[in-house]
Coordinates of C-alpha atoms in Angstrom, one line a residue:
Chain A
M311 CA 15.3 6.9 -35.6
R312 CA 16.4 3.3 -34.7
G313 CA 19.7 4.5 -33.4
Q314 CA 18.1 7.1 -31.6
T315 CA 16.0 4.6 -29.5
T316 CA 18.9 2.4 -28.9
F317 CA 20.9 5.3 -27.6
A318 CA 18.2 6.4 -25.5
R319 CA 17.6 2.9 -24.1
W320 CA 21.5 2.7 -23.4
W321 CA 21.1 5.9 -21.3
Q322 CA 18.4 4.2 -19.2
S323 CA 20.3 1.2 -18.6
P324 CA 22.3 0.7 -15.1
A325 CA 25.9 1.4 -17.1
G326 CA 24.3 4.4 -18.9
T327 CA 23.2 5.8 -15.6
T328 CA 26.6 5.3 -14.2
A329 CA 28.3 6.9 -17.0
A330 CA 25.7 9.9 -16.7
V331 CA 26.2 10.2 -12.7
I332 CA 29.9 10.6 -13.4
L333 CA 29.5 13.0 -16.3
L334 CA 27.3 15.1 -14.3
A335 CA 29.7 15.0 -11.3
I336 CA 32.4 16.2 -13.7
A337 CA 30.2 18.8 -15.0
L338 CA 29.3 20.1 -11.6
V339 CA 33.3 20.6 -10.8
L340 CA 33.8 22.3 -14.0
S341 CA 30.9 24.4 -13.7
L342 CA 31.9 25.5 -10.1
I343 CA 35.2 26.7 -11.6
L344 CA 33.9 28.1 -14.8
A345 CA 31.2 29.9 -13.1
V346 CA 33.4 31.7 -10.5
S347 CA 35.4 33.3 -13.6
F348 CA 32.0 34.9 -14.9
G349 CA 30.9 38.0 -13.4
T350 CA 31.4 41.8 -13.7
T351 CA 35.1 41.1 -14.2
R352 CA 36.0 38.0 -16.1
L353 CA 38.8 36.1 -14.3
P354 CA 41.1 33.7 -16.0
V355 CA 40.1 30.2 -15.3
G356 CA 43.7 29.0 -14.6
Q357 CA 43.9 31.6 -11.8
V358 CA 40.7 30.7 -10.3
Y359 CA 41.5 27.0 -10.4
T360 CA 44.8 27.8 -8.5
I361 CA 43.3 29.7 -5.9
I362 CA 40.4 27.3 -5.3
R363 CA 42.8 24.2 -5.2
Q364 CA 45.3 26.1 -2.7
E365 CA 42.5 26.9 -0.6
L366 CA 40.9 23.6 -0.5
F367 CA 44.2 21.9 -0.1
H368 CA 44.8 24.3 2.9
L369 CA 41.2 23.5 4.2
L370 CA 41.4 19.6 4.0
T371 CA 44.9 19.1 5.1
G372 CA 45.4 22.0 7.5
T373 CA 48.8 22.6 5.8
P374 CA 49.6 26.6 5.4
L375 CA 48.8 28.2 2.2
P376 CA 51.9 28.2 -0.3
A377 CA 54.1 31.3 -0.1
D378 CA 52.9 32.5 -3.6
S379 CA 49.3 31.9 -2.8
A380 CA 47.1 34.8 -3.9
A381 CA 45.7 35.3 -0.3
G382 CA 44.8 38.7 0.6
T383 CA 44.5 40.2 -2.9
A384 CA 41.3 41.4 -4.6
V385 CA 41.2 38.5 -7.1
H386 CA 41.5 36.0 -4.1
D387 CA 38.8 37.6 -2.2
V388 CA 36.5 37.8 -5.3
V389 CA 37.3 34.3 -6.0
W390 CA 37.2 32.8 -2.5
L391 CA 35.1 35.1 -0.3
I392 CA 32.4 36.4 -2.9
R393 CA 31.8 34.2 -5.8
L394 CA 32.7 30.7 -4.8
P395 CA 30.6 30.8 -1.7
R396 CA 27.3 31.8 -3.7
L397 CA 28.0 29.0 -6.3
V398 CA 28.5 26.3 -3.6
L399 CA 25.3 27.6 -1.9
A400 CA 23.6 27.5 -5.2
A401 CA 24.8 23.8 -5.9
A402 CA 23.8 22.8 -2.4
V403 CA 20.5 24.4 -2.6
G404 CA 19.8 23.0 -6.1
T405 CA 20.4 19.7 -5.1
C406 CA 18.1 20.0 -1.9
L407 CA 15.1 21.4 -4.0
S408 CA 15.3 19.2 -7.0
L409 CA 15.4 16.2 -4.6
C410 CA 12.6 17.4 -2.4
G411 CA 10.8 17.8 -5.6
V412 CA 11.2 14.4 -6.5
A413 CA 10.2 13.2 -2.9
M414 CA 7.1 15.6 -2.8
Q415 CA 5.8 14.3 -6.0
A416 CA 6.0 10.7 -5.0
I417 CA 4.5 11.6 -1.5
V418 CA 1.5 13.2 -3.1
K419 CA 1.5 10.9 -6.0
N420 CA 1.4 14.0 -8.2
P421 CA 3.4 15.2 -11.0
L422 CA 2.6 18.7 -10.3
A423 CA 4.0 19.0 -6.9
D424 CA 7.1 20.8 -6.0
P425 CA 9.1 21.4 -2.7
Y426 CA 6.8 24.0 -1.8
I427 CA 3.5 22.2 -2.4
L428 CA 2.6 21.8 1.2
G429 CA 2.8 25.5 1.8
V430 CA 6.4 25.8 2.7
S431 CA 7.0 28.9 1.0
S432 CA 3.8 30.8 2.5
G433 CA 4.9 29.5 5.8
A434 CA 8.3 31.0 5.3
N435 CA 7.0 34.4 4.0
L436 CA 4.7 34.6 7.1
G437 CA 7.8 33.9 9.3
V438 CA 9.6 36.9 7.4
T439 CA 6.3 39.1 7.6
L440 CA 6.4 38.4 11.6
A441 CA 9.9 39.0 11.9
V442 CA 10.1 42.2 9.8
L443 CA 6.8 44.0 10.8
L444 CA 6.4 43.0 14.3
G445 CA 10.0 42.0 15.4
V446 CA 9.1 38.5 16.2
G447 CA 12.2 36.6 16.9
T448 CA 14.7 39.3 17.3
A449 CA 15.9 37.4 20.3
L450 CA 17.2 34.8 17.9
G451 CA 20.2 37.1 17.1
G452 CA 21.3 38.9 13.9
N453 CA 20.0 36.5 11.5
Y454 CA 16.4 36.5 12.9
V455 CA 14.9 37.1 9.6
G456 CA 16.2 33.9 8.3
L457 CA 15.7 31.9 11.4
M458 CA 11.8 33.0 11.1
A459 CA 11.8 31.9 7.7
F460 CA 13.0 28.6 8.7
A461 CA 10.9 28.2 11.7
G462 CA 7.7 29.2 9.3
A463 CA 8.7 26.8 6.5
L464 CA 9.2 23.9 9.1
G465 CA 6.2 24.8 11.1
I466 CA 3.9 24.8 8.5
S467 CA 5.2 21.3 7.1
F468 CA 4.8 19.7 10.4
A469 CA 1.3 21.3 10.9
V470 CA 0.2 19.7 7.3
V471 CA 1.6 16.4 8.4
A472 CA -0.2 16.5 11.8
L473 CA -3.4 17.8 10.2
A474 CA -3.4 15.1 7.5
N475 CA -2.9 12.5 10.2
V476 CA -6.0 13.6 12.0
G477 CA -8.8 11.0 11.7
G478 CA -6.9 8.2 9.9
R479 CA -3.7 7.9 8.1
A480 CA -2.3 10.7 6.0
S481 CA -3.2 9.9 2.5
S482 CA -1.6 11.7 -0.5
V483 CA -5.1 13.8 -1.0
K484 CA -5.3 14.6 2.6
L485 CA -1.8 16.0 2.6
L486 CA -2.4 18.1 -0.5
L487 CA -5.8 19.6 1.0
A488 CA -4.3 20.3 4.4
G489 CA -1.1 21.9 2.5
S490 CA -3.2 24.2 0.4
A491 CA -5.6 25.1 3.2
L492 CA -2.7 25.9 5.7
S493 CA -1.0 27.7 2.6
A494 CA -4.0 29.8 2.1
V495 CA -4.0 30.7 5.8
C496 CA -0.5 31.7 6.0
G497 CA -1.0 33.8 2.7
A498 CA -4.0 35.6 4.1
G499 CA -2.0 36.2 7.5
T500 CA 0.9 37.8 5.7
Q501 CA -1.3 39.9 3.8
F502 CA -3.3 41.0 6.6
L503 CA -0.2 42.0 8.4
L504 CA 1.0 44.0 5.4
Y505 CA -2.4 45.5 4.7
L506 CA -2.7 46.7 8.5
R507 CA 0.9 47.9 8.7
N508 CA 0.9 49.4 5.1
A509 CA 4.7 48.7 5.3
D510 CA 6.7 48.9 2.1
R511 CA 10.1 48.0 3.8
A512 CA 8.4 44.7 4.9
A513 CA 6.7 44.1 1.4
G514 CA 10.2 44.6 -0.1
E515 CA 12.0 42.2 2.3
I516 CA 9.2 39.4 1.8
L517 CA 9.5 39.8 -2.2
R518 CA 13.3 39.2 -1.7
W519 CA 12.4 36.0 0.2
T520 CA 9.9 34.8 -2.4
M521 CA 12.3 35.6 -5.3
G522 CA 15.3 33.9 -3.7
S523 CA 18.7 35.5 -3.3
L524 CA 22.2 34.0 -3.1
A525 CA 23.8 37.1 -2.0
A526 CA 24.0 36.3 1.6
A527 CA 26.2 33.2 1.1
N528 CA 29.2 32.7 3.4
W529 CA 31.4 29.7 4.3
P530 CA 30.0 28.9 7.8
N531 CA 26.4 28.6 6.5
N532 CA 27.5 26.8 3.4
G533 CA 29.3 24.2 5.5
L534 CA 25.6 23.5 7.1
M535 CA 24.0 23.6 3.9
L536 CA 26.3 21.3 2.0
G537 CA 26.0 18.9 4.8
V538 CA 22.3 19.1 4.7
A539 CA 22.4 18.3 0.8
V540 CA 24.9 15.6 1.1
L541 CA 23.1 14.0 3.9
G542 CA 19.6 14.3 2.2
T543 CA 20.9 12.8 -1.0
V544 CA 22.5 9.9 1.0
F545 CA 19.1 9.3 2.9
F546 CA 17.1 9.3 -0.5
L547 CA 19.7 7.1 -2.4
T548 CA 18.7 4.6 0.3
Q549 CA 15.0 4.9 -0.3
C550 CA 14.7 4.5 -4.1
R551 CA 13.0 1.5 -4.0
T552 CA 10.4 2.5 -1.6
I553 CA 9.8 5.7 -3.6
N554 CA 9.1 3.7 -6.6
L555 CA 6.6 1.8 -4.7
M556 CA 5.1 5.2 -3.6
L557 CA 4.0 6.0 -7.1
L558 CA 2.1 2.8 -7.4
G559 CA -0.1 3.8 -4.3
D560 CA -0.5 2.4 -0.8
E561 CA -2.5 -0.6 -1.7
T562 CA -0.3 -2.0 -4.2
A563 CA 2.8 -1.4 -2.0
V564 CA 1.2 -3.2 0.9
T565 CA 1.0 -6.2 -1.4
L566 CA 4.3 -5.7 -2.5
G567 CA 5.4 -5.8 1.1
T568 CA 5.8 -2.3 2.3
D569 CA 3.4 -0.2 4.3
L570 CA 4.0 3.3 3.1
H571 CA 2.7 5.3 5.9
R572 CA 5.8 5.6 8.0
Y573 CA 7.8 6.2 4.9
R574 CA 5.5 8.9 3.7
I575 CA 6.1 10.7 7.4
A576 CA 9.7 10.2 7.4
Y577 CA 10.3 11.6 3.9
L578 CA 8.1 14.5 4.6
I579 CA 10.2 15.5 7.5
V580 CA 13.5 14.9 5.8
S581 CA 12.1 17.0 3.0
S582 CA 10.9 19.8 5.2
L583 CA 14.2 20.2 6.8
M584 CA 16.0 20.3 3.7
V585 CA 13.7 22.8 2.1
G586 CA 13.6 24.8 5.2
F587 CA 17.2 25.0 5.3
A588 CA 17.3 26.0 1.7
V589 CA 14.7 28.6 2.4
Y590 CA 16.8 29.8 5.2
S591 CA 20.0 30.4 3.3
A592 CA 18.4 31.6 -0.1
G593 CA 14.7 32.3 0.0
A594 CA 12.1 30.1 -1.8
I595 CA 13.5 29.8 -5.0
G596 CA 10.9 28.6 -7.5
F597 CA 10.7 25.9 -10.3
V598 CA 13.9 24.0 -9.8
G599 CA 12.2 21.4 -7.7
L600 CA 9.4 21.1 -10.4
V601 CA 11.5 21.3 -13.6
V602 CA 14.7 19.4 -12.8
P603 CA 12.8 16.2 -11.7
H604 CA 10.7 16.1 -14.8
V605 CA 13.6 16.9 -17.2
V606 CA 15.5 14.1 -15.7
R607 CA 12.5 11.7 -15.8
L608 CA 11.9 12.7 -19.5
L609 CA 15.6 11.5 -20.1
F610 CA 16.2 8.6 -18.1
G611 CA 12.8 7.4 -17.1
T612 CA 10.8 7.2 -13.8
D613 CA 13.0 4.6 -11.6
H614 CA 14.2 6.4 -8.7
R615 CA 17.6 4.5 -8.7
R616 CA 18.4 6.7 -11.4
L617 CA 16.3 9.8 -10.6
V618 CA 17.7 10.6 -7.3
P619 CA 21.3 10.5 -8.0
L620 CA 21.0 12.3 -11.4
C621 CA 18.5 14.8 -9.8
A622 CA 20.6 15.7 -7.1
L623 CA 23.5 16.4 -9.5
S624 CA 21.4 18.3 -12.4
G625 CA 19.8 20.2 -9.7
A626 CA 23.3 21.7 -8.4
V627 CA 24.5 22.1 -12.2
F628 CA 21.5 24.0 -13.1
L629 CA 21.2 26.4 -10.0
V630 CA 25.1 27.2 -10.6
W631 CA 24.5 28.5 -14.1
A632 CA 21.4 30.1 -13.1
D633 CA 23.4 32.3 -10.8
V634 CA 26.0 32.9 -13.5
L635 CA 23.1 34.3 -15.5
C636 CA 21.7 36.5 -13.0
R637 CA 24.9 38.2 -11.9
T638 CA 25.6 38.8 -15.7
I639 CA 22.6 39.4 -17.8
L640 CA 22.1 42.9 -16.6
P641 CA 25.6 44.6 -16.0
G642 CA 26.2 45.9 -12.6
N643 CA 22.7 44.6 -11.5
E644 CA 21.7 41.2 -10.1
I645 CA 18.5 39.7 -10.9
P646 CA 16.8 37.6 -8.2
I647 CA 17.7 34.1 -8.9
G648 CA 14.0 32.9 -8.5
I649 CA 13.0 34.8 -11.6
L650 CA 15.7 33.5 -13.6
T651 CA 14.9 29.8 -12.8
S652 CA 11.4 30.3 -13.9
L653 CA 12.5 32.2 -17.2
L654 CA 15.0 29.5 -18.2
G655 CA 13.3 26.6 -16.7
A656 CA 9.9 26.9 -18.2
P657 CA 10.9 27.1 -21.7
V658 CA 13.2 24.2 -21.5
F659 CA 10.5 22.2 -19.8
L660 CA 7.9 23.2 -22.5
Y661 CA 10.2 22.4 -25.3
L662 CA 10.9 18.7 -23.8
M663 CA 7.3 18.4 -23.3
V664 CA 6.3 19.2 -26.5
R665 CA 9.2 17.4 -28.4
R666 CA 9.1 14.3 -26.5
K667 CA 5.2 14.1 -26.0
Y668 CA 5.8 13.9 -22.3
G669 CA 2.5 13.1 -20.6
F670 CA 3.8 12.4 -17.2
G671 CA 2.9 8.9 -17.8
G672 CA -0.4 9.7 -19.3
G673 CA 0.8 7.6 -22.3
D674 CA -1.2 9.3 -25.1
A675 CA -1.2 12.7 -23.7
Chain B
M1300 CA 0.9 -22.6 2.6
K1301 CA -2.5 -22.8 4.1
I1302 CA -4.9 -19.9 4.3
T1303 CA -8.1 -19.9 6.8
V1304 CA -10.5 -17.2 7.0
Q1305 CA -12.7 -17.5 10.4
Q1306 CA -15.7 -15.4 11.0
L1307 CA -14.6 -12.3 9.2
E1308 CA -16.3 -9.2 9.8
K1309 CA -15.7 -5.8 7.9
S1310 CA -17.9 -2.8 7.4
L1311 CA -17.2 -0.1 5.1
G1312 CA -18.9 3.3 5.3
G1313 CA -21.1 2.2 8.1
R1314 CA -22.3 -0.9 6.0
L1315 CA -21.4 -4.3 7.1
I1316 CA -19.7 -5.8 4.1
L1317 CA -18.5 -9.0 5.2
Q1318 CA -20.7 -10.9 7.8
N1319 CA -19.2 -14.0 9.5
V1320 CA -17.3 -15.2 6.6
T1321 CA -15.5 -18.5 7.2
L1322 CA -13.6 -20.2 4.5
D1323 CA -10.9 -22.8 4.2
I1324 CA -8.6 -22.0 1.0
P1325 CA -7.8 -25.4 -0.5
E1326 CA -4.0 -25.6 -0.8
N1327 CA -2.5 -25.6 -4.4
K1328 CA -5.9 -25.4 -6.0
T1329 CA -7.8 -22.5 -7.8
L1330 CA -10.7 -21.4 -5.7
G1331 CA -13.2 -19.1 -7.5
I1332 CA -15.2 -16.6 -5.6
L1333 CA -18.6 -16.0 -7.4
G1334 CA -21.3 -13.6 -6.4
P1335 CA -23.0 -10.3 -7.6
N1336 CA -21.7 -6.8 -7.7
G1337 CA -21.4 -5.5 -4.2
S1338 CA -21.5 -9.0 -2.4
G1339 CA -18.1 -8.6 -0.9
K1340 CA -15.8 -10.6 -3.1
S1341 CA -13.3 -7.8 -3.4
T1342 CA -13.5 -6.9 0.3
L1343 CA -12.8 -10.4 1.1
L1344 CA -9.9 -10.6 -0.9
R1345 CA -8.6 -7.0 0.1
C1346 CA -8.8 -8.2 3.6
I1347 CA -6.7 -11.2 2.7
C1348 CA -4.0 -9.2 1.2
R1349 CA -4.1 -6.7 4.0
V1350 CA -5.2 -3.7 2.2
L1351 CA -8.1 -3.6 4.5
Q1352 CA -8.3 -4.3 8.3
P1353 CA -11.0 -6.8 9.1
E1354 CA -13.0 -5.6 12.3
G1355 CA -13.6 -9.1 13.6
G1356 CA -12.6 -12.6 13.0
A1357 CA -9.2 -13.8 11.7
I1358 CA -7.3 -14.8 8.7
L1359 CA -4.7 -17.4 9.5
L1360 CA -1.6 -18.2 7.3
D1361 CA -0.4 -21.6 8.4
G1362 CA -2.4 -21.3 11.6
Q1363 CA -0.8 -18.0 12.5
P1364 CA -2.8 -14.9 12.5
L1365 CA -2.0 -12.5 9.7
Q1366 CA -1.1 -9.7 11.8
R1367 CA 1.8 -11.7 13.3
Y1368 CA 3.3 -11.6 10.0
S1369 CA 5.3 -8.3 8.7
V1370 CA 3.7 -7.1 5.5
R1371 CA 7.0 -8.0 3.8
Q1372 CA 6.8 -11.6 5.1
S1373 CA 2.9 -11.9 3.7
A1374 CA 4.0 -10.3 0.5
R1375 CA 6.4 -13.4 0.0
Q1376 CA 3.4 -15.6 0.6
M1377 CA 0.8 -13.7 -1.5
A1378 CA 0.8 -11.8 -4.7
V1379 CA -2.0 -9.7 -5.8
V1380 CA -3.4 -8.7 -9.5
A1381 CA -6.1 -6.1 -8.5
Q1382 CA -8.4 -4.6 -10.7
H1383 CA -6.6 -2.4 -13.3
N1384 CA -5.1 1.0 -12.1
T1385 CA -4.0 4.0 -14.0
Y1386 CA -0.8 5.7 -12.8
N1387 CA 0.4 9.4 -12.8
F1388 CA 3.8 8.2 -13.6
D1389 CA 5.2 5.9 -16.1
F1390 CA 7.7 3.1 -15.6
T1391 CA 9.2 0.8 -18.3
V1392 CA 7.6 -2.7 -18.3
R1393 CA 11.0 -4.0 -16.9
D1394 CA 11.1 -1.7 -14.0
F1395 CA 7.3 -2.6 -13.1
V1396 CA 7.7 -6.0 -13.0
L1397 CA 11.1 -5.8 -11.2
M1398 CA 9.1 -4.2 -8.4
G1399 CA 7.6 -7.7 -7.7
R1400 CA 10.9 -8.5 -6.4
S1401 CA 10.7 -5.9 -3.5
P1402 CA 9.3 -8.3 -0.9
H1403 CA 12.5 -10.2 -1.4
K1404 CA 14.9 -7.3 -1.2
R1405 CA 16.3 -5.1 1.5
A1406 CA 15.8 -1.6 1.3
F1407 CA 19.2 -0.7 -0.3
E1408 CA 19.8 -4.0 -2.2
R1409 CA 20.1 -3.7 -5.8
D1410 CA 18.4 -6.0 -8.3
N1411 CA 20.8 -8.7 -9.5
A1412 CA 20.9 -11.0 -12.5
R1413 CA 18.5 -13.3 -11.0
D1414 CA 16.0 -10.7 -10.4
Y1415 CA 16.2 -9.6 -14.1
E1416 CA 15.9 -13.4 -15.1
I1417 CA 12.8 -14.0 -13.2
A1418 CA 11.3 -10.4 -14.4
A1419 CA 12.1 -11.6 -18.2
Q1420 CA 10.7 -15.2 -17.3
S1421 CA 7.4 -13.7 -15.8
L1422 CA 6.9 -11.5 -18.9
T1423 CA 7.6 -14.4 -21.2
Q1424 CA 5.1 -16.5 -19.1
V1425 CA 2.2 -13.8 -19.7
G1426 CA 3.1 -13.5 -23.5
L1427 CA 5.0 -10.1 -23.3
A1428 CA 8.7 -11.3 -23.9
G1429 CA 10.5 -8.3 -25.5
Y1430 CA 8.2 -5.8 -23.9
G1431 CA 10.8 -4.9 -21.1
D1432 CA 11.8 -1.3 -22.6
R1433 CA 8.2 -0.5 -23.4
S1434 CA 6.7 2.2 -21.3
F1435 CA 3.9 0.8 -19.3
A1436 CA 1.7 3.7 -20.2
S1437 CA 1.7 3.0 -23.7
L1438 CA 0.3 -0.5 -23.6
S1439 CA -3.2 -1.4 -23.9
G1440 CA -5.4 -2.0 -21.0
G1441 CA -5.2 -6.0 -21.8
E1442 CA -1.4 -5.8 -21.7
Q1443 CA -0.9 -3.7 -18.8
Q1444 CA -3.1 -6.2 -17.0
R1445 CA -0.8 -8.9 -18.0
V1446 CA 2.2 -6.9 -16.9
I1447 CA 0.6 -6.7 -13.4
L1448 CA 0.2 -10.6 -13.4
A1449 CA 4.0 -10.8 -14.6
R1450 CA 4.9 -8.7 -11.6
A1451 CA 2.8 -10.9 -9.2
L1452 CA 4.4 -14.1 -10.9
A1453 CA 8.0 -12.3 -10.1
Q1454 CA 7.1 -12.3 -6.4
Q1455 CA 7.4 -15.9 -6.7
T1456 CA 4.6 -16.5 -3.8
P1457 CA 3.0 -19.8 -3.1
C1458 CA -0.5 -17.9 -3.3
L1459 CA -1.9 -15.6 -5.9
L1460 CA -5.0 -13.4 -5.3
L1461 CA -6.8 -12.4 -8.4
D1462 CA -9.6 -9.7 -8.3
E1463 CA -11.4 -9.8 -11.3
P1464 CA -8.1 -10.5 -13.3
T1465 CA -9.8 -11.0 -16.9
N1466 CA -11.8 -7.6 -16.8
H1467 CA -9.7 -5.9 -19.5
L1468 CA -8.8 -9.0 -21.5
D1469 CA -10.1 -10.2 -24.8
I1470 CA -11.4 -14.0 -24.7
R1471 CA -8.1 -15.2 -25.7
Y1472 CA -6.3 -13.7 -23.0
Q1473 CA -9.0 -14.4 -20.4
L1474 CA -8.5 -18.0 -21.3
Q1475 CA -4.7 -17.9 -21.5
L1476 CA -4.5 -16.0 -18.1
M1477 CA -6.7 -18.4 -16.3
E1478 CA -4.9 -21.2 -18.1
L1479 CA -1.8 -20.1 -16.7
V1480 CA -2.6 -19.4 -13.1
H1481 CA -4.5 -22.8 -12.9
G1482 CA -1.3 -24.5 -14.3
L1483 CA 0.9 -23.0 -11.9
G1484 CA -0.2 -25.5 -9.2
R1485 CA -0.2 -22.9 -6.5
T1486 CA -2.9 -21.5 -4.4
V1487 CA -5.1 -19.3 -6.4
I1488 CA -8.1 -17.1 -5.1
A1489 CA -9.9 -15.3 -7.8
A1490 CA -12.9 -13.2 -7.8
V1491 CA -14.4 -14.1 -11.0
H1492 CA -17.7 -12.7 -12.9
D1493 CA -17.8 -15.1 -15.9
L1494 CA -19.4 -18.2 -14.9
N1495 CA -17.9 -20.2 -17.8
I1496 CA -14.5 -19.1 -16.9
A1497 CA -15.4 -20.2 -13.2
A1498 CA -16.6 -23.5 -14.4
M1499 CA -13.7 -24.2 -16.6
Y1500 CA -10.7 -23.3 -14.5
C1501 CA -11.7 -23.2 -10.8
D1502 CA -11.3 -26.4 -8.9
T1503 CA -13.6 -25.2 -6.1
L1504 CA -16.1 -22.4 -6.0
A1505 CA -17.3 -20.1 -3.0
V1506 CA -20.5 -18.0 -3.7
M1507 CA -20.9 -15.0 -1.9
Q1508 CA -24.3 -13.1 -1.4
A1509 CA -24.8 -9.9 0.6
G1510 CA -21.6 -10.4 2.8
R1511 CA -22.1 -14.1 3.4
I1512 CA -20.6 -17.3 1.8
V1513 CA -23.9 -19.1 0.9
A1514 CA -22.5 -22.1 -0.9
T1515 CA -19.1 -23.7 -1.4
G1516 CA -18.6 -26.8 -3.7
T1517 CA -17.3 -28.1 -7.1
P1518 CA -18.3 -26.1 -10.0
K1519 CA -20.7 -28.9 -10.9
E1520 CA -22.2 -28.9 -7.6
I1521 CA -22.3 -25.1 -7.5
L1522 CA -23.3 -24.1 -10.9
T1523 CA -27.1 -25.0 -11.0
P1524 CA -29.8 -23.1 -12.5
E1525 CA -31.3 -22.9 -9.0
L1526 CA -28.3 -21.3 -7.2
I1527 CA -27.9 -19.1 -10.1
Q1528 CA -31.4 -17.8 -9.9
Q1529 CA -31.1 -17.5 -6.3
V1530 CA -27.7 -15.6 -6.3
Y1531 CA -27.9 -13.5 -9.4
G1532 CA -31.5 -13.4 -10.1
V1533 CA -31.1 -14.7 -13.5
H1534 CA -32.8 -17.7 -15.4
A1535 CA -29.9 -19.8 -17.1
R1536 CA -29.7 -23.0 -18.6
V1537 CA -26.9 -25.3 -17.6
L1538 CA -25.5 -27.9 -19.8
Q1539 CA -22.6 -30.1 -19.2
D1540 CA -19.7 -31.1 -21.7
E1541 CA -18.5 -34.7 -22.2
N1542 CA -16.2 -34.3 -18.9
G1543 CA -19.1 -33.2 -17.0
V1544 CA -17.8 -29.2 -16.9
P1545 CA -21.0 -27.2 -16.4
Y1546 CA -21.7 -24.9 -19.4
I1547 CA -24.1 -21.9 -18.7
L1548 CA -26.4 -20.5 -21.2
F1549 CA -28.2 -17.4 -21.1
R1550 CA -30.7 -15.9 -23.5
P1551 CA -32.0 -12.6 -24.3
G1552 CA -34.7 -11.9 -21.7
C1553 CA -33.4 -14.2 -18.9
G1554 CA -32.0 -11.1 -17.0
T1555 CA -35.3 -9.3 -16.8
I1556 CA -35.7 -8.0 -13.4
T1557 CA -38.3 -9.9 -11.8
K1558 CA -40.5 -8.7 -9.0

């Protein structure tokens, strides 16, 4: 027992955290390669590795692919054009969602917050409904449904921030209230449209957005999503100290030399952008943003200097394996990833909660 | 560092809580603020530490209005031990105390060996050496209060503001805490309820009633049966020990509401 606590303490020390970050980064790379080999047909890991290495080398240095490359073969296309893009998207979306979960939990000072707490998913749904049913946004081009989801997600976040700032500074409680009110309005709007039009097609499309899917992954969009994930991570890495103070509340933070107001607004905008892009690329994948921060917090403590890097990496690893499972659990059929993240995440979360007597800091809970 | 409060006005929820409060805070001394519940003690402290914005008057740090300082700068001058809070999230005691170093740090700067040393020292000062790895939430109310004091000490400010700091403490730690802060030789402003604690550890007292300062002076001058009767509406006997420190005695029935 004693040994176990010493071990747990070591993980929470700066050296332990560095070790965990390195291990997780290695795990992420290995996961990506291994995960590509899983699917309807199993591919040999060695071959997968060679194809990815050659393509990356080609991409980064601009030198032509070696003569013996598998380019053009079916295996190559499955690896490089079908499976890897989804997994890279999974990793980027996983990072964004778990980081935004961390940020939202701090912004509203509530451990039950997730990236969608301020109504992002209902905003996205309304955007999709408007696009599919009424053709709003067709002028935006081929991917107008996705763009409308993005607009809905971002629109509602900014509306929440604006509303919470009316009549005094936005407090955690005002944000939560504005979020749930606007969320209800968007939900009602979506249902009203569906009811009026009695449209099955739109209902199916909306369901797809609420359950999330990585099927539409492609390299150009992945580049964008990876950029968002990396920039978001770097941004929050520079903010760890302030995020810690956020959990102590505005009054304590002022006496410790930080006025949280503008930070809160900045984090909301950055999070909204990250979640907006994640929703645009993969729909509203649930539970990742709630469960990953809590699991990491359980194992490594609340200090955000550990939490931010570890959540960014574990969110990515988690979603990569979730995607593998969705593709392989039912042969010849793909389960929407949002269903899987909840099925997978909830039991793990409950187990940890019961085993470790995790009380969200409630102490005796 | 010299703190001056000039004609401070503050209302909350449409009620005037502070009216024309003017107070010279003696440097490197312990000032106790007395007064019944709702007399404005906390509000005054919260204005000084910038949690509340006063509507009128001014608070001067070394002759400069407080608003001229950034919150970071003022947090290097004043640390606060507020009435005990509960948090939704848990930190280790060490991380919690290290947050006291925030006003001395740039956003991305890491805590260095010196910060850890200061945190450990502060914990030792409040009698919680070796508690660094414990979780804050698992501590008793009194221990949490002392951790918050340790955080304030880690801020290494010339001034400490204490808002009923001994609320959650048993008598031993009440005495220890006051002894410790008094012994720091820094400027201390403390809202105190216990008149005997105030008599023992405060160099000066300011008495508030209905948002105004009604008396200032040494404990001996202030703690008289007349003033206690006037401010708190309580009959008390005041004795003095051999050093002239007032000692206030209450007896059953002396708190009876008089018409």
